[in-house]
C-alpha positions as a printed Julia matrix, in Angstrom:
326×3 Matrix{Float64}:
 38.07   70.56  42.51
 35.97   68.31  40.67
 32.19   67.93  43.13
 30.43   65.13  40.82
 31.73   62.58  38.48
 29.13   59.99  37.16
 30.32   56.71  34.81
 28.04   54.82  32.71
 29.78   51.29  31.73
 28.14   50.66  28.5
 30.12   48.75  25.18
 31.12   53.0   25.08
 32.34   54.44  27.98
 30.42   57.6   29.07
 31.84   59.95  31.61
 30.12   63.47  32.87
 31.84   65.78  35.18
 30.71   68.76  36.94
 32.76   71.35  37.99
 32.25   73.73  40.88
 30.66   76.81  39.64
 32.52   79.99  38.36
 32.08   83.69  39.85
 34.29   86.39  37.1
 33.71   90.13  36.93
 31.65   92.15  34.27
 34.33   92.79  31.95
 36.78   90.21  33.17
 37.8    86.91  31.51
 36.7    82.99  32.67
 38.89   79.99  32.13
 36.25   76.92  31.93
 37.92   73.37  32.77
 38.22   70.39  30.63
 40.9    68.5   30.52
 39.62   65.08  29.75
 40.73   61.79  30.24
 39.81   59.77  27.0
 42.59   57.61  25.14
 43.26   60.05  22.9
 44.39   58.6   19.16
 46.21   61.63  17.83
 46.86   60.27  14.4
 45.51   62.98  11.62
 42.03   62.41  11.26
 41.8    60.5   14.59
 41.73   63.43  17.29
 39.18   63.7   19.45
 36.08   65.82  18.54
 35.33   68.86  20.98
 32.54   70.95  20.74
 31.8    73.84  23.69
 28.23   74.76  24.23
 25.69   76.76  26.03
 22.09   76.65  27.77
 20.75   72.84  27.39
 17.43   70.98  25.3
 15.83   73.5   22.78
 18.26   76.73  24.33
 21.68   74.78  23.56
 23.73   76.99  21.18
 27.53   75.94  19.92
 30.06   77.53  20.79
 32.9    76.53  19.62
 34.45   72.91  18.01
 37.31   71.71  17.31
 38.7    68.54  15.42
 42.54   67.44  14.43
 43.74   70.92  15.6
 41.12   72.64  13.28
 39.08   75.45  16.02
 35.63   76.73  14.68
 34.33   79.47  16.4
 30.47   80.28  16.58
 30.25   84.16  14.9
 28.45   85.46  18.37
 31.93   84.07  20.58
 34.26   85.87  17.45
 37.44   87.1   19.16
 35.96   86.42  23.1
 36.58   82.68  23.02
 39.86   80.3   22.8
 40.99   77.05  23.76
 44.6    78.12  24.92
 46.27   75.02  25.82
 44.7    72.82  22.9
 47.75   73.77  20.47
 50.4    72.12  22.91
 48.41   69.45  24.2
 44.8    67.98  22.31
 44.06   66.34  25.83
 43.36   69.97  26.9
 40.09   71.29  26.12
 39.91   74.09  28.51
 37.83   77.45  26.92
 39.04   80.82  27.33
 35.69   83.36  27.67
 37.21   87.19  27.48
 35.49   90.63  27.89
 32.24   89.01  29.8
 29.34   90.28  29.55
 26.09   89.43  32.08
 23.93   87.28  29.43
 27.32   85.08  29.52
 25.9    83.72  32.64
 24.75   80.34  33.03
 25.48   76.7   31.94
 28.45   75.59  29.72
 29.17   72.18  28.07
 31.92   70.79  26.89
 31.53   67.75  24.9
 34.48   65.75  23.82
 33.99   62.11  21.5
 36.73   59.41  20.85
 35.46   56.49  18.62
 32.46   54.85  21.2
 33.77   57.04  24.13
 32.27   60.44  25.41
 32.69   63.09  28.11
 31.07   65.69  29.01
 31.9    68.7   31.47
 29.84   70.76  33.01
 30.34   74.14  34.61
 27.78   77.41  35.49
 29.29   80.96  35.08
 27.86   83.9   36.72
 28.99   87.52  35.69
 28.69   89.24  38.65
 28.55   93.49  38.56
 26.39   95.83  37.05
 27.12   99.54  35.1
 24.58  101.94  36.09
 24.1   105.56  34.68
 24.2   108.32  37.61
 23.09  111.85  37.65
 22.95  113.75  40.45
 19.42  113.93  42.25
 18.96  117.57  41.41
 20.5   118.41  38.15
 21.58  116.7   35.01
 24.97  117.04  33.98
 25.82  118.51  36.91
 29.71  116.3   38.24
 33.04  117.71  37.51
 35.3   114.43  37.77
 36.04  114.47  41.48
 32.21  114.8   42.19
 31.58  111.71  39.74
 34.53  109.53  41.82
 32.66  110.54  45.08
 29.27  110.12  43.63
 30.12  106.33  42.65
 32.09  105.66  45.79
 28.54  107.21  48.02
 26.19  104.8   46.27
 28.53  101.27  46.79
 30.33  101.57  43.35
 33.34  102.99  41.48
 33.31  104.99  38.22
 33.32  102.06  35.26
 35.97  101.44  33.21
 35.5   101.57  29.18
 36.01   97.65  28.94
 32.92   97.68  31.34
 31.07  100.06  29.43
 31.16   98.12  26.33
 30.28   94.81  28.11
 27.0    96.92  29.62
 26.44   97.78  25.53
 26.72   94.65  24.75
 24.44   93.14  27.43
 22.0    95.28  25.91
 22.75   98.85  28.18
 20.7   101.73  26.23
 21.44  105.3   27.69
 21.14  108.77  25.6
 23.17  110.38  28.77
 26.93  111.18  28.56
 29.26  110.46  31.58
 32.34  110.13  33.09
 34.19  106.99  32.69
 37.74  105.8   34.73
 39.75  107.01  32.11
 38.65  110.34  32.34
 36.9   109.84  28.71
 33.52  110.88  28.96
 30.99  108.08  26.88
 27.47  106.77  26.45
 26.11  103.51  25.59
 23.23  103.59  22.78
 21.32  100.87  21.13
 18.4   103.04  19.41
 20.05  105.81  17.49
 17.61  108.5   17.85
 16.58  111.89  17.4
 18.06  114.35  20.45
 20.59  111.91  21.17
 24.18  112.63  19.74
 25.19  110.47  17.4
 21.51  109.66  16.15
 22.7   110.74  12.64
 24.73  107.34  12.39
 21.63  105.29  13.0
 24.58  102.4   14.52
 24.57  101.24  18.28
 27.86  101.21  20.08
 29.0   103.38  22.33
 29.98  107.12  21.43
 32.92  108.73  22.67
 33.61  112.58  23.54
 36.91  112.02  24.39
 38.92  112.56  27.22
 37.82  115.93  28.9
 38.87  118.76  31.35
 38.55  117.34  34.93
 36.11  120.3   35.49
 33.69  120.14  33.07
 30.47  118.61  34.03
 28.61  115.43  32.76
 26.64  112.6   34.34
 28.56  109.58  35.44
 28.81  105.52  34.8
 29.28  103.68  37.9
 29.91  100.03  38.18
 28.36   98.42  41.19
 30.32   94.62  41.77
 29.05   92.64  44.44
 26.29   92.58  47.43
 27.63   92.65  50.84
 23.78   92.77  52.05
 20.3    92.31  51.51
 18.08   95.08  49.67
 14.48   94.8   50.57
 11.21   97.31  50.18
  9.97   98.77  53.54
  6.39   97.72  52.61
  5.25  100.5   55.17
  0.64  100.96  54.7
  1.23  104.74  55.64
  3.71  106.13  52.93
  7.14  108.4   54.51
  9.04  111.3   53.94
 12.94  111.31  53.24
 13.76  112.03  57.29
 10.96  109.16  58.37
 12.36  106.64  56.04
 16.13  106.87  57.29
 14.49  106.21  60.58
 12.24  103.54  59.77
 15.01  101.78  57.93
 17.19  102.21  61.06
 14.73  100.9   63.24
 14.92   97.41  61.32
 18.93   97.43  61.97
 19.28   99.03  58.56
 19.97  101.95  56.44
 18.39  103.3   53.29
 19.78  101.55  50.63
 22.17  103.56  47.88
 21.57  103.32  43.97
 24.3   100.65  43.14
 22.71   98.28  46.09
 19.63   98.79  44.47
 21.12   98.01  40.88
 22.8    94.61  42.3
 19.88   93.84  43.64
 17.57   94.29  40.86
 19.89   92.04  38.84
 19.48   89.53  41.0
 16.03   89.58  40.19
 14.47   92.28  42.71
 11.07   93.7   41.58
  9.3    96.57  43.26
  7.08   99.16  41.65
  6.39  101.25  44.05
  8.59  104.05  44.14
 10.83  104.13  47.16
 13.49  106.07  48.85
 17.27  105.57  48.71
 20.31  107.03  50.44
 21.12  109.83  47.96
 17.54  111.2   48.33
 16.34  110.21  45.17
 13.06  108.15  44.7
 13.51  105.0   42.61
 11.34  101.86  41.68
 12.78   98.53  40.02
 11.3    96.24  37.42
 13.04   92.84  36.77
 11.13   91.35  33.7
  9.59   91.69  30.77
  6.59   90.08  32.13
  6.08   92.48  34.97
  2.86   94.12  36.1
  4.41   97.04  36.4
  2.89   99.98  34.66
  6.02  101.81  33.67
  7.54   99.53  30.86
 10.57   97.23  30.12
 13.17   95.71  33.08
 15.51   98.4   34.41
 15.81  100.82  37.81
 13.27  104.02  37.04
 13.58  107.6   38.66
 10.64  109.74  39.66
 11.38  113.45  38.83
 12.68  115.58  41.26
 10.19  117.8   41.18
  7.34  115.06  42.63
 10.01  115.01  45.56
  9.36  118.21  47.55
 12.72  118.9   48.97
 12.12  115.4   50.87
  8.89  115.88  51.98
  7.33  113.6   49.41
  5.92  110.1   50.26
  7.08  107.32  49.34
  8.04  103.47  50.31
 12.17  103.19  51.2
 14.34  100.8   49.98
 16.44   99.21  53.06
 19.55   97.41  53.31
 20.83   95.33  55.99
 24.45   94.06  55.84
 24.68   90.45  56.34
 27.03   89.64  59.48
């Protein structure tokens, strides 16, 4: 369904369309629309000119073009971008966007030019889902398999695939912890080769491998959180609580203590908090959304306090709710 179509009659015909926006998976694959309606000459030479872009003024970045059946493809879209009908019909401009990752989010053009006559398209993706690393509360490396399956499923996730994995890496996902993955394969994602960290001898990001393993050995796991049923918010309290007092004050505002892969989803929808707060697998967590944060503990991301500052739940600290949205 097409939700805005604007002509400008000019001596060259100008036509911009906007398209309803697009929701696809971490990981997934997004078919953009354009399929435009300009007299196409398809003599040699005479095609129309389409060019794909993202981001608009000073951020606009090509994509992809095409001309006469002749597709260019920008060298940061190599193999993840296609027009797939283009070859059978050259009225087709429709892009094919595979193995997304979340800085794919966010405005895409497509620009199409026949002699005096333009179009252009317009459509916003959002890549929804985040891959989180997850150790238990008390003890690194401390799931067999099952436990990492049961971990994810506690804290409003699943164990991630490797196709999410490497769309985390290439979002920009830095972690020096191995973990389960889907496939039984146990991974980590590393940007910074570095000393302590397997694999720091290559001094190459990507994402190193182990292998699968035995179903009972024990690692850390990499959950992948997809969408928000709720609302995560801080419990602001003056007076600081203990694990017990925070499920109850939580419950007493018709919610529950949030779990980890709320509190992922909601930092990546821009949730910043730095005070460290409570969640539902008793750990004690604090979120920081930007680079230009006032937070005193760094770069965005979700960090843990240790466990030993927790006292067996007796520590005090602010909780992170959630209420379900009815």
């Amino acid at each position: 369904k097409i939700t805005n179509i604007k002509k400008i009659i000019t001596p060259a015909m100008v036509r911009r369309v906007t398209h309803p926006p697009l929701r696809r998976s971490l990981s997934g694959s997004a078919l953009l629309p354009c399929v435009f309606t300009l007299p196409a000459t398809l003599l040699p030479g005479y095609g129309p000119f389409i060019r794909w872009s993202r981001g608009s003024g000073a951020q606009e970045r090509t994509v992809l073009s095409a001309r006469d059946g002749v597709v260019k493809v920008h060298q940061a879209y190599a193999g993840r971008v296609s027009l797939p009908g283009y070859s059978v019909d050259p009225l087709n401009a429709s892009l094919s966007l595979s193995q997304l990752r979340s800085n794919d989010s966010g405005s895409f053009r497509c620009h199409v030019a026949l002699g005096e006559n333009y179009e252009q398209d317009t459509i916003n993706l959002e890549v929804t889902g985040v891959v989180f690393h997850y150790r238990s509360p008390e003890e690194r490396y401390s799931l067999s398999f099952a436990e990492a399956v049961r971990a994810c499923e506690e804290n409003s996730a699943e164990v991630a695939t490797p196709e999410q994995l490497w769309a985390a890496f290439h979002s920009g996902m830095n972690s020096c912890a191995a973990g389960w993955l889907r496939d039984q394969s146990v991974r980590y994602p590393i940007q910074r080769p570095e000393l302590g960290c397997y694999g720091h001898a290559e001094f190459s990001p990507g994402v190193r491998n182990y292998g699968k393993r035995d179903p009972s050995e024990l690692f850390d796991v990499y959950c992948f959180a997809n969408d928000m049923q709720g609302e995560v918010f801080p419990a602001g309290v003056p007076d600081r609580l203990t694990r017990p007092e925070a499920v109850a004050h939580c419950a007493a505002l018709g919610g529950r203590l949030a779990t980890v892969g709320q509190l992922y989803l909601a930092w990546s929808s821009g949730l910043e908090h730095c005070e460290p707060a409570w969640l539902s697998d008793g750990s004690v967590r604090f979120s920081i959304s930007s680079l230009r944060s006032d937070c005193p503990a760094g770069g965005p991301g979700i960090r843990t306090v240790s466990p030993a500052e927790l006292n067996n739940g007796t520590g005090h600290f602010d909780a992170f709710c959630e209420k379900s949205c009815l």
